[in-house]
Amino acid sequence: MTSLIELAGITKVLKGQKEPRTILDGVGLTVRAGESVAIVGRSGSGKSTLLSVLGLFDRADSGTYTLDGRDISKLPERHAAKLRSSHFGFVFQRFFLLKHLTAAQNVAMALVNGQGWLPRRERRTRVMQALDQVGIAHLAKNRPAKMSGGEQQRVAIARALVRDPRILLADEPTGALDTETGTVVIDALQEATTRGCALILVTHDRDHAARMGRIVDLQAGVLTERVPVLAGAGVDAPTTELPRIGGPA
Amino acid sequence: MMRLSGRLRSAMIIGGQGIRARKLRTLLSMVSLFLGVLAVVVVQAGAGIAERLQLSDMELQNGIDGTKVLYGVPSAAGASQAVADTLKGRQDAVAMFSMNAVIGEPGVRPVNEGGAPFDQDWGGVQVCDASGRCVDENAGKPKGQAIELRITALTGDIRPFRPYRPKSGQWLDFTTTPQLAPRLVLNEEAAKGFERYHVPAEMRITGAPHNMTPQLIGVVKDGDSQPHAYLRLDELTNWLPLDRMTDPSSGYTDVQVALAGSTPVESVLIAKLKALSGGADMSAEPINSRKEMEDQLDLMRVIFLAMASLVLIIGCAGVLNVGLATVGERVEEFALRRAVGTPRAVLAGIVLAENLVTGLFTAAAAIGVSVAALKAVTVVLGPSEPFLQGVEFPWSAGVSGVIAGLVAGILGGFIPAIRAAGIPIATVMRA
């Protein structure tokens, strides 16, 4: 299988402080279509920065970023915006739903973004399909204030999926949810990988990470491949190697 | 083309959602802008109405634009008769024979010597002979109850050329048989004099062998500050021969002929008068009051527009303030929109679209208020101020209001739009 994403030697240095701080230090990562990858690491280890670089929110100081065999390391912003629209779906820890819009309108936000134009009927169909994929089509007309956290996150996932992205980037999507609801959300994200969409999940939750096809660990800006996990093969992965937060030392 | 359309539509849809979601802020922006746009609309409408008012005042004295006026009919024998005969019964040309008259006690000094306005004193009237020796016309006479005024005898209805505004009573009727007692229509200043002074109804005109008893039948506004009266020429000629009306020795006399722009009478009359005066050069001059007052109006308009622009700029500052606050509140929304692929230009377009729509709403409100106010003014004041009758809201004021609203929307929304477009996407990652 050919790689969808290839990062090589990605470096990102945080400037504007007394001492420049290296956030990403020669990161290399390859992700294939339909693959799910968990990025784990301590707070401040650079996970979100890596996700920003992957999602074309930010640009690396050095290194190469290849998407579908095309070098996009130095892509101008307007082309990056187009790629974000066509290739990427994003899910954040805070759901970032606009409170004045209904669930359907929040999902439609990804379609009404100035990148091409879809007639209203087609827009509605795709929005309802996306909401249906995450199991909340019946909440299409509800505003976020009338939905639970899990439902809101599923609306956010539907928004990420509505354009049939090739890569789904999720930044701690279960961070604000209880375990049970978090599992439902991860289910919804993994469902997308069955349709060939790559999933890159930043998480602190070892159980959710264990459900991904691969786990990579980011420590002090350096990325290392951790234990391969045979997802769904009945093998209990050695999750003890994952970093822990809190608890006894 | 399709791409541009998609961007435009996206900006409009999202802008519309933003306005609906923030009705109070939209209202605050509109309030900031309202006075500015209203000022522009009022200045533009006011300039149009002032132009009409000023023009209508000028029309009273000079004549309606397009009218031609033949000044200085020669005093040659037969000239007055030629004018009267040529214009008799015609509506496309009217002659005006003007002279001074005194109404009141005989042998006294009029209360307004020389036909002065009643609140002014022009002093005694000096009459000079051919050798240049001048004497006081009323020397030795005691002050008495008499009013001196200018009278103008007309061959027909002058109002198609000079739209005198009726104030009370009636205007001269040229279709009836002339009466021996000349019917006078006074202007407002003359009416003021007759209201202030009770004078005997006896009218004297230099050159007339007999005094006459006039009838006052109406009052008009004619734009003249001197007391003035209008009467039918055929009623005056019962008492004063036509040739005496243009006789320089009869005092200050004047003959003018108002002609419709393209009447054939003009050439006929001029030919006759030329023949009588031995070929003296004469021509009718067209009235173009609008052009004459253009400079004056332009200056007035510039001054008022400058004031309106100042108010508009203050309104823009208000919109800018509200716009920046709104963008500050929507940082996460804009970052999120960028994350889902919305280009910076569309984000700026969303903010601009919101401001443009707000500007248009404001312009509509300001135009609506102006139209309603003008309607109210014309209904309330129209009957007493005829120039207001039929006044309609000038379309140019509406266009100016819309342009002002759009410009204010762009000016007020420009900086917030740039700020919205520059919000980093990482904002949502750090939140």
Short mmCIF file of N, CA, C and O in Angstrom, two decimals, chain A residues 48 51-52 56-57 77-78 81-82 84-85 90 92 94-98 100-101 105 109-117 123 159 163 171, chain B residues 2-3 5-7 9-11 13-14 17-18 20-22 330 332-333 336-344 346 425-429 431:
data_model
loop_
_atom_site.label_atom_id
_atom_site.label_comp_id
_atom_site.label_asym_id
_atom_site.label_seq_id
_atom_site.Cartn_x
_atom_site.Cartn_y
_atom_site.Cartn_z
N SER A 48 0.15 18.45 19.64
CA SER A 48 -0.76 19.35 18.93
C SER A 48 -0.04 20.12 17.83
O SER A 48 -0.59 20.38 16.77
N LEU A 51 0.20 17.87 14.99
CA LEU A 51 -1.11 17.81 14.32
C LEU A 51 -1.35 19.08 13.48
O LEU A 51 -1.92 19.02 12.39
N SER A 52 -0.89 20.22 14.00
CA SER A 52 -1.03 21.48 13.26
C SER A 52 -0.26 21.42 11.94
O SER A 52 -0.73 21.90 10.91
N LEU A 56 -1.93 21.26 8.10
CA LEU A 56 -1.61 22.47 7.34
C LEU A 56 -2.11 23.74 8.04
O LEU A 56 -2.41 24.74 7.41
N PHE A 57 -2.23 23.65 9.36
CA PHE A 57 -2.55 24.85 10.13
C PHE A 57 -1.29 25.68 10.29
O PHE A 57 -1.33 26.90 10.41
N GLU A 77 -0.82 29.59 1.33
CA GLU A 77 -1.99 29.45 2.21
C GLU A 77 -3.28 29.13 1.43
O GLU A 77 -4.08 28.31 1.85
N ARG A 78 -3.46 29.77 0.27
CA ARG A 78 -4.74 29.52 -0.42
C ARG A 78 -4.84 28.09 -0.92
O ARG A 78 -5.91 27.48 -0.92
N ALA A 81 -5.55 25.96 2.14
CA ALA A 81 -6.97 26.01 2.51
C ALA A 81 -7.77 25.04 1.65
O ALA A 81 -8.66 24.33 2.14
N LYS A 82 -7.42 24.99 0.38
CA LYS A 82 -8.14 24.08 -0.53
C LYS A 82 -7.90 22.62 -0.13
O LYS A 82 -8.83 21.80 -0.12
N ARG A 84 -7.05 21.55 2.88
CA ARG A 84 -7.73 21.29 4.16
C ARG A 84 -9.19 20.93 3.91
O ARG A 84 -9.75 20.07 4.56
N SER A 85 -9.75 21.62 2.92
CA SER A 85 -11.15 21.37 2.60
C SER A 85 -11.35 20.01 1.95
O SER A 85 -12.29 19.29 2.26
N PHE A 90 -11.27 17.56 10.68
CA PHE A 90 -10.67 17.85 11.99
C PHE A 90 -11.70 17.66 13.11
O PHE A 90 -12.85 18.08 12.97
N PHE A 92 -11.75 18.33 17.36
CA PHE A 92 -10.98 18.92 18.45
C PHE A 92 -11.55 18.49 19.80
O PHE A 92 -12.68 18.00 19.89
N ARG A 94 -12.36 20.47 22.35
CA ARG A 94 -13.59 21.25 22.50
C ARG A 94 -14.28 21.18 21.15
O ARG A 94 -13.64 21.31 20.12
N PHE A 95 -15.54 21.02 21.19
CA PHE A 95 -16.22 20.61 19.93
C PHE A 95 -16.25 21.73 18.89
O PHE A 95 -16.36 21.49 17.71
N PHE A 96 -16.20 22.96 19.37
CA PHE A 96 -16.23 24.11 18.48
C PHE A 96 -17.46 24.11 17.56
O PHE A 96 -17.35 24.25 16.34
N LEU A 97 -18.60 23.91 18.18
CA LEU A 97 -19.84 24.06 17.41
C LEU A 97 -20.31 25.49 17.60
O LEU A 97 -20.15 26.06 18.69
N LEU A 98 -20.87 26.06 16.55
CA LEU A 98 -21.38 27.44 16.67
C LEU A 98 -22.77 27.36 17.29
O LEU A 98 -23.66 26.71 16.76
N HIS A 100 -25.18 29.35 17.59
CA HIS A 100 -26.37 29.91 16.95
C HIS A 100 -26.84 29.08 15.77
O HIS A 100 -27.86 29.40 15.14
N LEU A 101 -26.10 28.01 15.45
CA LEU A 101 -26.49 27.16 14.32
C LEU A 101 -27.00 25.81 14.83
O LEU A 101 -26.60 25.35 15.91
N GLN A 105 -26.65 22.72 10.42
CA GLN A 105 -25.93 23.90 9.91
C GLN A 105 -24.46 23.88 10.32
O GLN A 105 -23.60 24.32 9.56
N MET A 109 -21.30 23.74 7.65
CA MET A 109 -20.25 24.74 7.65
C MET A 109 -19.04 24.30 6.81
O MET A 109 -18.40 25.10 6.13
N ALA A 110 -18.77 22.98 6.85
CA ALA A 110 -17.62 22.47 6.09
C ALA A 110 -17.90 22.44 4.59
O ALA A 110 -16.96 22.38 3.78
N LEU A 111 -19.18 22.53 4.23
CA LEU A 111 -19.52 22.54 2.80
C LEU A 111 -19.65 23.96 2.27
O LEU A 111 -19.39 24.23 1.11
N VAL A 112 -20.10 24.86 3.15
CA VAL A 112 -20.23 26.27 2.74
C VAL A 112 -18.97 26.99 3.20
O VAL A 112 -18.95 27.73 4.19
N ASN A 113 -17.89 26.73 2.51
CA ASN A 113 -16.61 27.30 2.94
C ASN A 113 -15.88 28.00 1.81
O ASN A 113 -14.68 28.24 1.87
N GLY A 114 -16.63 28.32 0.76
CA GLY A 114 -16.01 29.06 -0.35
C GLY A 114 -15.16 28.20 -1.26
O GLY A 114 -14.52 28.71 -2.17
N GLN A 115 -15.13 26.87 -1.02
CA GLN A 115 -14.38 25.97 -1.91
C GLN A 115 -15.40 25.24 -2.77
O GLN A 115 -15.88 24.18 -2.42
N GLY A 116 -15.76 25.86 -3.89
CA GLY A 116 -16.79 25.27 -4.74
C GLY A 116 -18.17 25.54 -4.15
O GLY A 116 -18.30 26.17 -3.10
N TRP A 117 -19.16 25.06 -4.84
CA TRP A 117 -20.53 25.33 -4.39
C TRP A 117 -21.42 24.13 -4.62
O TRP A 117 -21.40 23.53 -5.70
N ARG A 123 -26.44 19.56 -0.58
CA ARG A 123 -25.82 19.89 0.70
C ARG A 123 -26.58 19.17 1.84
O ARG A 123 -25.98 18.55 2.71
N ARG A 159 -19.19 16.84 10.97
CA ARG A 159 -18.66 18.00 10.24
C ARG A 159 -17.32 17.64 9.59
O ARG A 159 -17.02 18.05 8.47
N ARG A 163 -17.21 16.00 4.06
CA ARG A 163 -16.57 16.17 2.75
C ARG A 163 -15.80 14.92 2.32
O ARG A 163 -14.98 14.99 1.39
N ASP A 171 -7.76 15.76 17.72
CA ASP A 171 -6.91 16.21 18.80
C ASP A 171 -7.63 16.02 20.14
O ASP A 171 -8.49 16.82 20.50
N MET B 2 -17.56 30.06 -11.58
CA MET B 2 -18.28 29.23 -10.62
C MET B 2 -17.67 29.37 -9.24
O MET B 2 -18.36 29.45 -8.24
N ARG B 3 -16.31 29.44 -9.22
CA ARG B 3 -15.60 29.51 -7.96
C ARG B 3 -15.91 30.84 -7.26
O ARG B 3 -16.19 30.90 -6.08
N SER B 5 -18.51 32.64 -7.70
CA SER B 5 -19.89 32.59 -7.27
C SER B 5 -20.02 31.83 -5.96
O SER B 5 -20.74 32.23 -5.07
N GLY B 6 -19.30 30.69 -5.86
CA GLY B 6 -19.34 29.89 -4.64
C GLY B 6 -18.83 30.68 -3.45
O GLY B 6 -19.40 30.64 -2.37
N ARG B 7 -17.75 31.41 -3.65
CA ARG B 7 -17.19 32.21 -2.56
C ARG B 7 -18.16 33.31 -2.13
O ARG B 7 -18.36 33.56 -0.95
N ARG B 9 -21.39 33.40 -2.62
CA ARG B 9 -22.57 32.83 -1.97
C ARG B 9 -22.24 32.39 -0.55
O ARG B 9 -23.04 32.61 0.37
N SER B 10 -21.08 31.76 -0.39
CA SER B 10 -20.69 31.33 0.96
C SER B 10 -20.62 32.52 1.89
O SER B 10 -21.13 32.48 3.01
N ALA B 11 -19.97 33.61 1.42
CA ALA B 11 -19.82 34.80 2.26
C ALA B 11 -21.19 35.37 2.62
O ALA B 11 -21.44 35.76 3.77
N ILE B 13 -24.14 33.74 2.71
CA ILE B 13 -24.88 32.84 3.62
C ILE B 13 -24.34 32.96 5.04
O ILE B 13 -25.09 33.14 6.00
N ILE B 14 -23.02 32.90 5.17
CA ILE B 14 -22.42 32.95 6.51
C ILE B 14 -22.65 34.34 7.13
O ILE B 14 -22.94 34.46 8.32
N GLN B 17 -26.10 34.46 8.43
CA GLN B 17 -26.19 33.72 9.70
C GLN B 17 -25.62 34.57 10.84
O GLN B 17 -26.17 34.62 11.94
N GLY B 18 -24.51 35.26 10.54
CA GLY B 18 -23.87 36.10 11.57
C GLY B 18 -24.78 37.23 12.01
O GLY B 18 -24.88 37.53 13.20
N ARG B 20 -28.09 37.31 11.84
CA ARG B 20 -29.23 36.76 12.60
C ARG B 20 -28.80 36.37 14.02
O ARG B 20 -29.56 36.51 14.96
N ALA B 21 -27.55 35.89 14.11
CA ALA B 21 -27.09 35.43 15.43
C ALA B 21 -26.76 36.60 16.35
O ALA B 21 -26.74 36.44 17.56
N ARG B 22 -26.45 37.75 15.76
CA ARG B 22 -26.03 38.90 16.59
C ARG B 22 -26.89 40.11 16.26
O ARG B 22 -26.41 41.12 15.76
N ARG B 330 -15.54 36.40 17.95
CA ARG B 330 -15.71 35.29 17.00
C ARG B 330 -14.38 34.66 16.58
O ARG B 330 -14.32 33.99 15.55
N GLU B 332 -12.71 32.15 17.66
CA GLU B 332 -12.75 30.70 17.49
C GLU B 332 -13.53 30.30 16.25
O GLU B 332 -13.14 29.37 15.53
N GLU B 333 -14.61 31.02 16.00
CA GLU B 333 -15.41 30.69 14.81
C GLU B 333 -14.59 30.87 13.54
O GLU B 333 -14.58 30.00 12.66
N LEU B 336 -11.92 28.24 13.26
CA LEU B 336 -12.54 26.98 12.88
C LEU B 336 -12.88 26.98 11.38
O LEU B 336 -12.66 26.00 10.67
N ARG B 337 -13.41 28.10 10.93
CA ARG B 337 -13.76 28.18 9.50
C ARG B 337 -12.51 28.03 8.64
O ARG B 337 -12.54 27.39 7.59
N ARG B 338 -11.43 28.64 9.09
CA ARG B 338 -10.19 28.46 8.33
C ARG B 338 -9.77 26.99 8.36
O ARG B 338 -9.29 26.44 7.37
N ALA B 339 -9.96 26.34 9.51
CA ALA B 339 -9.56 24.94 9.64
C ALA B 339 -10.33 24.05 8.67
O ALA B 339 -9.78 23.08 8.14
N VAL B 340 -11.60 24.39 8.42
CA VAL B 340 -12.38 23.55 7.50
C VAL B 340 -12.20 23.98 6.04
O VAL B 340 -12.92 23.54 5.17
N GLY B 341 -11.24 24.86 5.81
CA GLY B 341 -10.87 25.17 4.43
C GLY B 341 -11.36 26.49 3.89
O GLY B 341 -11.20 26.76 2.70
N THR B 342 -11.98 27.29 4.72
CA THR B 342 -12.46 28.58 4.23
C THR B 342 -11.26 29.50 3.97
O THR B 342 -10.46 29.72 4.88
N PRO B 343 -11.12 30.00 2.76
CA PRO B 343 -9.97 30.88 2.47
C PRO B 343 -10.07 32.20 3.24
O PRO B 343 -11.16 32.63 3.60
N ARG B 344 -8.92 32.81 3.45
CA ARG B 344 -8.88 34.10 4.16
C ARG B 344 -9.78 35.13 3.48
O ARG B 344 -10.47 35.90 4.14
N VAL B 346 -12.47 34.73 1.84
CA VAL B 346 -13.90 34.52 2.13
C VAL B 346 -14.23 34.98 3.55
O VAL B 346 -15.28 35.56 3.80
N ILE B 425 -5.16 29.62 12.65
CA ILE B 425 -6.01 28.44 12.87
C ILE B 425 -5.63 27.76 14.18
O ILE B 425 -6.47 27.15 14.84
N ALA B 426 -4.37 27.90 14.54
CA ALA B 426 -3.91 27.21 15.75
C ALA B 426 -4.67 27.65 16.99
O ALA B 426 -4.61 26.98 18.02
N THR B 427 -5.44 28.76 16.84
CA THR B 427 -6.27 29.22 17.96
C THR B 427 -7.15 28.09 18.46
O THR B 427 -7.33 27.91 19.67
N VAL B 428 -7.70 27.30 17.53
CA VAL B 428 -8.59 26.22 17.95
C VAL B 428 -7.82 25.07 18.58
O VAL B 428 -8.36 24.29 19.34
N MET B 429 -6.54 24.94 18.22
CA MET B 429 -5.74 23.87 18.79
C MET B 429 -5.36 24.20 20.23
O MET B 429 -5.24 23.32 21.07
N ALA B 431 -7.06 26.18 22.24
CA ALA B 431 -8.19 26.51 23.10
C ALA B 431 -8.42 25.45 24.16
O ALA B 431 -8.18 24.28 23.93
#
